[in-house]
mmCIF file of C-alpha atoms in Angstrom:
data_model
loop_
_atom_site.group_PDB
_atom_site.id
_atom_site.type_symbol
_atom_site.label_atom_id
_atom_site.label_comp_id
_atom_site.label_asym_id
_atom_site.label_seq_id
_atom_site.Cartn_x
_atom_site.Cartn_y
_atom_site.Cartn_z
ATOM 1 C CA MET A 1198 10.931 16.554 84.458
ATOM 2 C CA MET A 1199 8.261 18.786 83.010
ATOM 3 C CA GLU A 1200 4.967 18.480 84.837
ATOM 4 C CA GLN A 1201 1.559 19.797 83.882
ATOM 5 C CA GLN A 1202 -0.591 19.638 86.981
ATOM 6 C CA SER A 1203 -3.806 21.044 85.580
ATOM 7 C CA VAL A 1204 -5.489 21.371 82.227
ATOM 8 C CA PRO A 1205 -8.165 24.035 82.657
ATOM 9 C CA GLU A 1206 -8.976 24.144 78.968
ATOM 10 C CA GLN A 1207 -9.694 20.428 78.897
ATOM 11 C CA ALA A 1208 -11.668 20.559 82.132
ATOM 12 C CA ALA A 1209 -13.854 23.343 80.771
ATOM 13 C CA ALA A 1210 -14.480 21.596 77.467
ATOM 14 C CA GLY A 1211 -14.799 18.037 78.782
ATOM 15 C CA LYS A 1212 -17.922 16.423 80.106
ATOM 16 C CA SER A 1213 -17.384 14.107 83.030
ATOM 17 C CA HIS A 1214 -19.397 10.961 82.379
ATOM 18 C CA GLY A 1215 -19.415 10.315 86.109
ATOM 19 C CA GLY A 1216 -20.638 13.814 86.805
ATOM 20 C CA LEU A 1217 -18.706 13.959 90.078
ATOM 21 C CA GLY A 1218 -15.668 16.052 89.105
ATOM 22 C CA GLY A 1219 -12.980 15.155 91.624
ATOM 23 C CA SER A 1220 -14.140 11.540 91.914
ATOM 24 C CA PHE A 1221 -12.083 10.784 88.783
ATOM 25 C CA LYS A 1222 -8.344 11.344 88.551
ATOM 26 C CA VAL A 1223 -5.733 9.935 86.196
ATOM 27 C CA SER A 1224 -2.115 10.926 85.579
ATOM 28 C CA ILE A 1225 -0.746 10.511 82.064
ATOM 29 C CA PHE A 1226 3.012 10.360 81.431
ATOM 30 C CA GLU A 1227 4.818 10.846 78.150
ATOM 31 C CA LEU A 1228 7.441 8.158 78.845
ATOM 32 C CA GLU A 1229 7.397 4.657 80.278
ATOM 33 C CA ASN A 1230 7.727 4.077 84.039
ATOM 34 C CA PHE A 1231 6.048 7.403 84.920
ATOM 35 C CA GLN A 1232 8.762 9.618 83.494
ATOM 36 C CA GLY A 1233 8.748 12.715 81.310
ATOM 37 C CA LYS A 1234 6.004 15.253 80.834
ATOM 38 C CA LYS A 1235 2.888 14.637 82.947
ATOM 39 C CA CYS A 1236 -0.695 15.822 82.940
ATOM 40 C CA ASP A 1237 -3.513 15.149 85.416
ATOM 41 C CA LEU A 1238 -7.095 14.758 84.212
ATOM 42 C CA SER A 1239 -10.431 14.560 86.001
ATOM 43 C CA THR A 1240 -12.696 14.837 82.934
ATOM 44 C CA GLU A 1241 -12.779 13.333 79.465
ATOM 45 C CA CYS A 1242 -10.119 14.261 76.919
ATOM 46 C CA PRO A 1243 -10.937 13.636 73.226
ATOM 47 C CA ASN A 1244 -7.392 14.396 72.035
ATOM 48 C CA LEU A 1245 -4.402 13.944 74.336
ATOM 49 C CA THR A 1246 -1.919 15.130 71.719
ATOM 50 C CA GLU A 1247 -3.581 18.533 71.353
ATOM 51 C CA SER A 1248 -1.236 20.717 73.456
ATOM 52 C CA LEU A 1249 -0.845 17.945 76.039
ATOM 53 C CA LEU A 1250 1.357 14.963 75.187
ATOM 54 C CA GLU A 1251 2.878 13.702 71.969
ATOM 55 C CA LYS A 1252 2.631 10.114 73.195
ATOM 56 C CA VAL A 1253 1.348 8.195 76.209
ATOM 57 C CA GLY A 1254 4.053 6.009 77.744
ATOM 58 C CA SER A 1255 2.590 5.186 81.174
ATOM 59 C CA ILE A 1256 -0.488 5.849 83.306
ATOM 60 C CA GLN A 1257 -1.398 6.067 87.000
ATOM 61 C CA VAL A 1258 -5.096 5.863 87.892
ATOM 62 C CA GLU A 1259 -5.845 7.349 91.305
ATOM 63 C CA SER A 1260 -9.608 6.996 91.001
ATOM 64 C CA GLY A 1261 -11.837 5.822 88.228
ATOM 65 C CA PRO A 1262 -12.607 3.701 86.349
ATOM 66 C CA TRP A 1263 -11.732 5.094 82.908
ATOM 67 C CA VAL A 1264 -11.856 3.854 79.341
ATOM 68 C CA ALA A 1265 -9.089 4.878 76.939
ATOM 69 C CA PHE A 1266 -9.078 4.654 73.158
ATOM 70 C CA GLU A 1267 -6.525 3.957 70.473
ATOM 71 C CA ARG A 1268 -7.600 6.981 68.404
ATOM 72 C CA CYS A 1269 -8.856 10.498 69.006
ATOM 73 C CA ALA A 1270 -12.542 11.249 69.654
ATOM 74 C CA PHE A 1271 -13.056 7.965 71.565
ATOM 75 C CA ARG A 1272 -12.579 5.683 68.571
ATOM 76 C CA GLY A 1273 -10.615 2.519 67.884
ATOM 77 C CA GLU A 1274 -9.451 -0.163 70.285
ATOM 78 C CA GLN A 1275 -10.614 0.319 73.884
ATOM 79 C CA PHE A 1276 -8.612 -0.064 77.100
ATOM 80 C CA VAL A 1277 -10.222 -0.257 80.543
ATOM 81 C CA LEU A 1278 -8.213 1.576 83.215
ATOM 82 C CA GLU A 1279 -9.038 0.758 86.832
ATOM 83 C CA LYS A 1280 -7.151 2.022 89.877
ATOM 84 C CA GLY A 1281 -3.470 1.166 89.736
ATOM 85 C CA ASP A 1282 -0.224 1.690 87.832
ATOM 86 C CA TYR A 1283 0.363 0.992 84.140
ATOM 87 C CA PRO A 1284 4.129 1.405 83.576
ATOM 88 C CA ARG A 1285 4.049 0.731 79.819
ATOM 89 C CA TRP A 1286 1.519 0.252 77.035
ATOM 90 C CA ASP A 1287 1.236 -3.530 77.241
ATOM 91 C CA ALA A 1288 0.026 -3.179 80.851
ATOM 92 C CA TRP A 1289 -3.270 -1.707 79.629
ATOM 93 C CA SER A 1290 -3.589 -3.499 76.270
ATOM 94 C CA SER A 1291 -4.679 -7.120 76.606
ATOM 95 C CA SER A 1292 -4.468 -7.582 72.824
ATOM 96 C CA HIS A 1293 -0.977 -6.066 72.438
ATOM 97 C CA HIS A 1294 -1.985 -4.885 68.957
ATOM 98 C CA SER A 1295 -1.304 -1.181 69.399
ATOM 99 C CA ASP A 1296 0.721 1.135 71.650
ATOM 100 C CA SER A 1297 -1.349 4.164 70.637
ATOM 101 C CA LEU A 1298 -3.605 5.879 73.196
ATOM 102 C CA LEU A 1299 -5.069 9.208 72.090
ATOM 103 C CA SER A 1300 -8.291 9.799 74.059
ATOM 104 C CA LEU A 1301 -9.950 8.734 77.307
ATOM 105 C CA ARG A 1302 -13.012 9.373 79.439
ATOM 106 C CA PRO A 1303 -14.387 8.395 82.868
ATOM 107 C CA LEU A 1304 -16.698 5.402 83.095
ATOM 108 C CA HIS A 1305 -19.927 5.969 84.986
ATOM 109 C CA ILE A 1306 -21.111 3.052 87.118
ATOM 110 C CA ASP A 1307 -24.863 3.505 87.443
ATOM 111 C CA SER A 1308 -25.828 0.710 89.814
ATOM 112 C CA PRO A 1309 -24.502 -1.835 92.324
ATOM 113 C CA GLU A 1310 -26.289 -4.562 90.354
ATOM 114 C CA HIS A 1311 -25.040 -6.039 87.085
ATOM 115 C CA LYS A 1312 -27.126 -7.763 84.422
ATOM 116 C CA ILE A 1313 -26.310 -8.276 80.740
ATOM 117 C CA HIS A 1314 -27.932 -10.211 77.877
ATOM 118 C CA LEU A 1315 -25.749 -11.590 75.064
ATOM 119 C CA PHE A 1316 -27.306 -12.585 71.741
ATOM 120 C CA GLU A 1317 -25.980 -14.797 68.963
ATOM 121 C CA ASN A 1318 -27.397 -12.699 66.099
ATOM 122 C CA PRO A 1319 -27.802 -8.984 65.334
ATOM 123 C CA GLY A 1320 -31.046 -7.383 66.441
ATOM 124 C CA TYR A 1321 -31.218 -9.546 69.613
ATOM 125 C CA GLY A 1322 -31.926 -12.763 67.739
ATOM 126 C CA GLY A 1323 -30.710 -16.345 68.083
ATOM 127 C CA ARG A 1324 -29.429 -17.907 71.283
ATOM 128 C CA LYS A 1325 -29.402 -15.739 74.397
ATOM 129 C CA MET A 1326 -27.227 -15.796 77.506
ATOM 130 C CA GLU A 1327 -28.093 -13.830 80.656
ATOM 131 C CA ILE A 1328 -25.342 -12.994 83.159
ATOM 132 C CA VAL A 1329 -26.269 -11.573 86.560
ATOM 133 C CA ASP A 1330 -23.738 -10.255 89.104
ATOM 134 C CA ASP A 1331 -20.913 -12.499 87.924
ATOM 135 C CA ASP A 1332 -17.737 -12.514 85.857
ATOM 136 C CA VAL A 1333 -17.436 -15.140 83.119
ATOM 137 C CA PRO A 1334 -13.875 -16.008 82.007
ATOM 138 C CA SER A 1335 -15.185 -18.389 79.315
ATOM 139 C CA LEU A 1336 -18.568 -18.281 77.588
ATOM 140 C CA TRP A 1337 -17.854 -21.745 76.168
ATOM 141 C CA ALA A 1338 -17.656 -23.161 79.703
ATOM 142 C CA HIS A 1339 -21.267 -22.042 80.232
ATOM 143 C CA GLY A 1340 -22.510 -23.626 77.028
ATOM 144 C CA PHE A 1341 -22.517 -20.453 74.936
ATOM 145 C CA GLN A 1342 -20.466 -20.038 71.788
ATOM 146 C CA ASP A 1343 -18.084 -17.186 70.968
ATOM 147 C CA ARG A 1344 -20.431 -15.459 68.507
ATOM 148 C CA VAL A 1345 -21.978 -12.389 70.193
ATOM 149 C CA ALA A 1346 -23.629 -10.108 67.631
ATOM 150 C CA SER A 1347 -25.892 -7.942 69.833
ATOM 151 C CA ILE A 1348 -26.086 -7.028 73.507
ATOM 152 C CA ARG A 1349 -28.481 -5.517 76.018
ATOM 153 C CA VAL A 1350 -27.029 -4.128 79.258
ATOM 154 C CA ILE A 1351 -29.792 -4.016 81.838
ATOM 155 C CA ASN A 1352 -27.652 -2.863 84.782
ATOM 156 C CA GLY A 1353 -24.077 -1.925 85.468
ATOM 157 C CA THR A 1354 -21.042 -1.477 83.239
ATOM 158 C CA TRP A 1355 -19.264 -4.422 81.624
ATOM 159 C CA VAL A 1356 -16.218 -5.191 79.520
ATOM 160 C CA GLY A 1357 -16.166 -7.982 76.956
ATOM 161 C CA TYR A 1358 -13.026 -9.630 75.597
ATOM 162 C CA GLU A 1359 -12.219 -11.233 72.284
ATOM 163 C CA PHE A 1360 -10.702 -14.355 73.891
ATOM 164 C CA PRO A 1361 -11.231 -16.434 77.072
ATOM 165 C CA GLY A 1362 -9.482 -15.363 80.264
ATOM 166 C CA TYR A 1363 -10.081 -11.660 79.619
ATOM 167 C CA ARG A 1364 -7.611 -11.479 76.735
ATOM 168 C CA GLY A 1365 -7.663 -9.827 73.344
ATOM 169 C CA ARG A 1366 -9.475 -6.678 72.286
ATOM 170 C CA GLN A 1367 -11.665 -5.071 74.934
ATOM 171 C CA TYR A 1368 -15.188 -3.714 74.453
ATOM 172 C CA VAL A 1369 -16.914 -1.562 77.071
ATOM 173 C CA PHE A 1370 -20.683 -1.910 77.500
ATOM 174 C CA GLU A 1371 -22.543 0.699 79.500
ATOM 175 C CA ARG A 1372 -26.257 0.462 80.200
ATOM 176 C CA GLY A 1373 -28.193 0.430 76.933
ATOM 177 C CA GLU A 1374 -28.738 -1.551 73.744
ATOM 178 C CA TYR A 1375 -26.217 -2.582 71.087
ATOM 179 C CA CYS A 1376 -28.083 -4.134 68.176
ATOM 180 C CA HIS A 1377 -24.980 -4.857 66.035
ATOM 181 C CA TRP A 1378 -21.322 -5.490 66.787
ATOM 182 C CA ASN A 1379 -20.367 -2.413 64.760
ATOM 183 C CA GLU A 1380 -21.831 -0.341 67.582
ATOM 184 C CA TRP A 1381 -19.001 -1.407 69.898
ATOM 185 C CA ASP A 1382 -16.346 -0.852 67.210
ATOM 186 C CA ALA A 1383 -15.712 -4.547 66.577
ATOM 187 C CA ASN A 1384 -14.817 -5.942 63.161
ATOM 188 C CA GLN A 1385 -16.416 -9.310 63.908
ATOM 189 C CA PRO A 1386 -19.039 -10.648 66.374
ATOM 190 C CA ARG A 1387 -16.644 -12.466 68.689
ATOM 191 C CA ILE A 1388 -16.623 -12.197 72.486
ATOM 192 C CA GLN A 1389 -15.452 -15.085 74.649
ATOM 193 C CA SER A 1390 -15.270 -13.621 78.172
ATOM 194 C CA VAL A 1391 -16.986 -10.807 80.076
ATOM 195 C CA ARG A 1392 -16.563 -9.182 83.483
ATOM 196 C CA ARG A 1393 -18.124 -6.434 85.553
ATOM 197 C CA ILE A 1394 -16.510 -3.035 86.059
ATOM 198 C CA ARG A 1395 -16.951 -1.839 89.611
ATOM 199 C CA ASP A 1396 -16.168 1.357 91.501
ATOM 200 C CA ARG A 1397 -15.655 2.547 95.065
ATOM 201 C CA LYS A 1398 -19.071 4.232 95.309
ATOM 202 C CA TRP A 1399 -21.031 1.001 94.999
ATOM 203 C CA HIS A 1400 -18.436 -1.682 95.661
ATOM 204 C CA LYS A 1401 -16.402 -1.112 98.812
ATOM 205 C CA ARG A 1402 -14.487 -4.363 98.659
ATOM 206 C CA GLY A 1403 -12.567 -6.110 95.919
ATOM 207 C CA CYS A 1404 -12.102 -2.952 93.859
ATOM 208 C CA PHE A 1405 -9.162 -0.764 92.991
ATOM 209 C CA LEU A 1406 -6.562 -3.248 94.153
ATOM 210 C CA SER A 1407 -3.172 -2.533 92.641
ATOM 211 C CA SER A 1408 -1.328 -5.576 91.355
#
């Protein structure tokens, strides 16, 4: 088995969104079940195929969290990677639409608190739902519809899902404003479940549990 333990060129060029260097580590394998060529990363990588791997078959996250993308340069469908093993592509894709993974970066968790505002219309108009320090497997169950066209993240880092029960396409929301669904690379304003992303710095329990 060929193994690439370090990627100094990527580390020099990448910018760690967490800013903590060794606090992020992920191992990428070319084949399923952690076989074949391997590379370890601790910073963002905008193009995994550029002198690294032709294809991503499996992933082991030692510390994170990370967000991976279907296409290069952090574009396309998003996949949240928390601590644990991902032996094949459908372990990280809750939509099962694509087995392509071409770029990834660390996710910075800025606060132990989590607060997010969901809006029915673009530009923060229409009905509003506020979620504070909670995960919501179904927006419908809380009296909110599936149309989410703009978002404000007040605290924390969140992931929204196309369908209830944390299924379908994933959308990562870091602290900031998203005035239109195009800003999170969606092709329609539909989110039906949301949850918090937590890390070991702020959240000592209930995080990084391998299934």
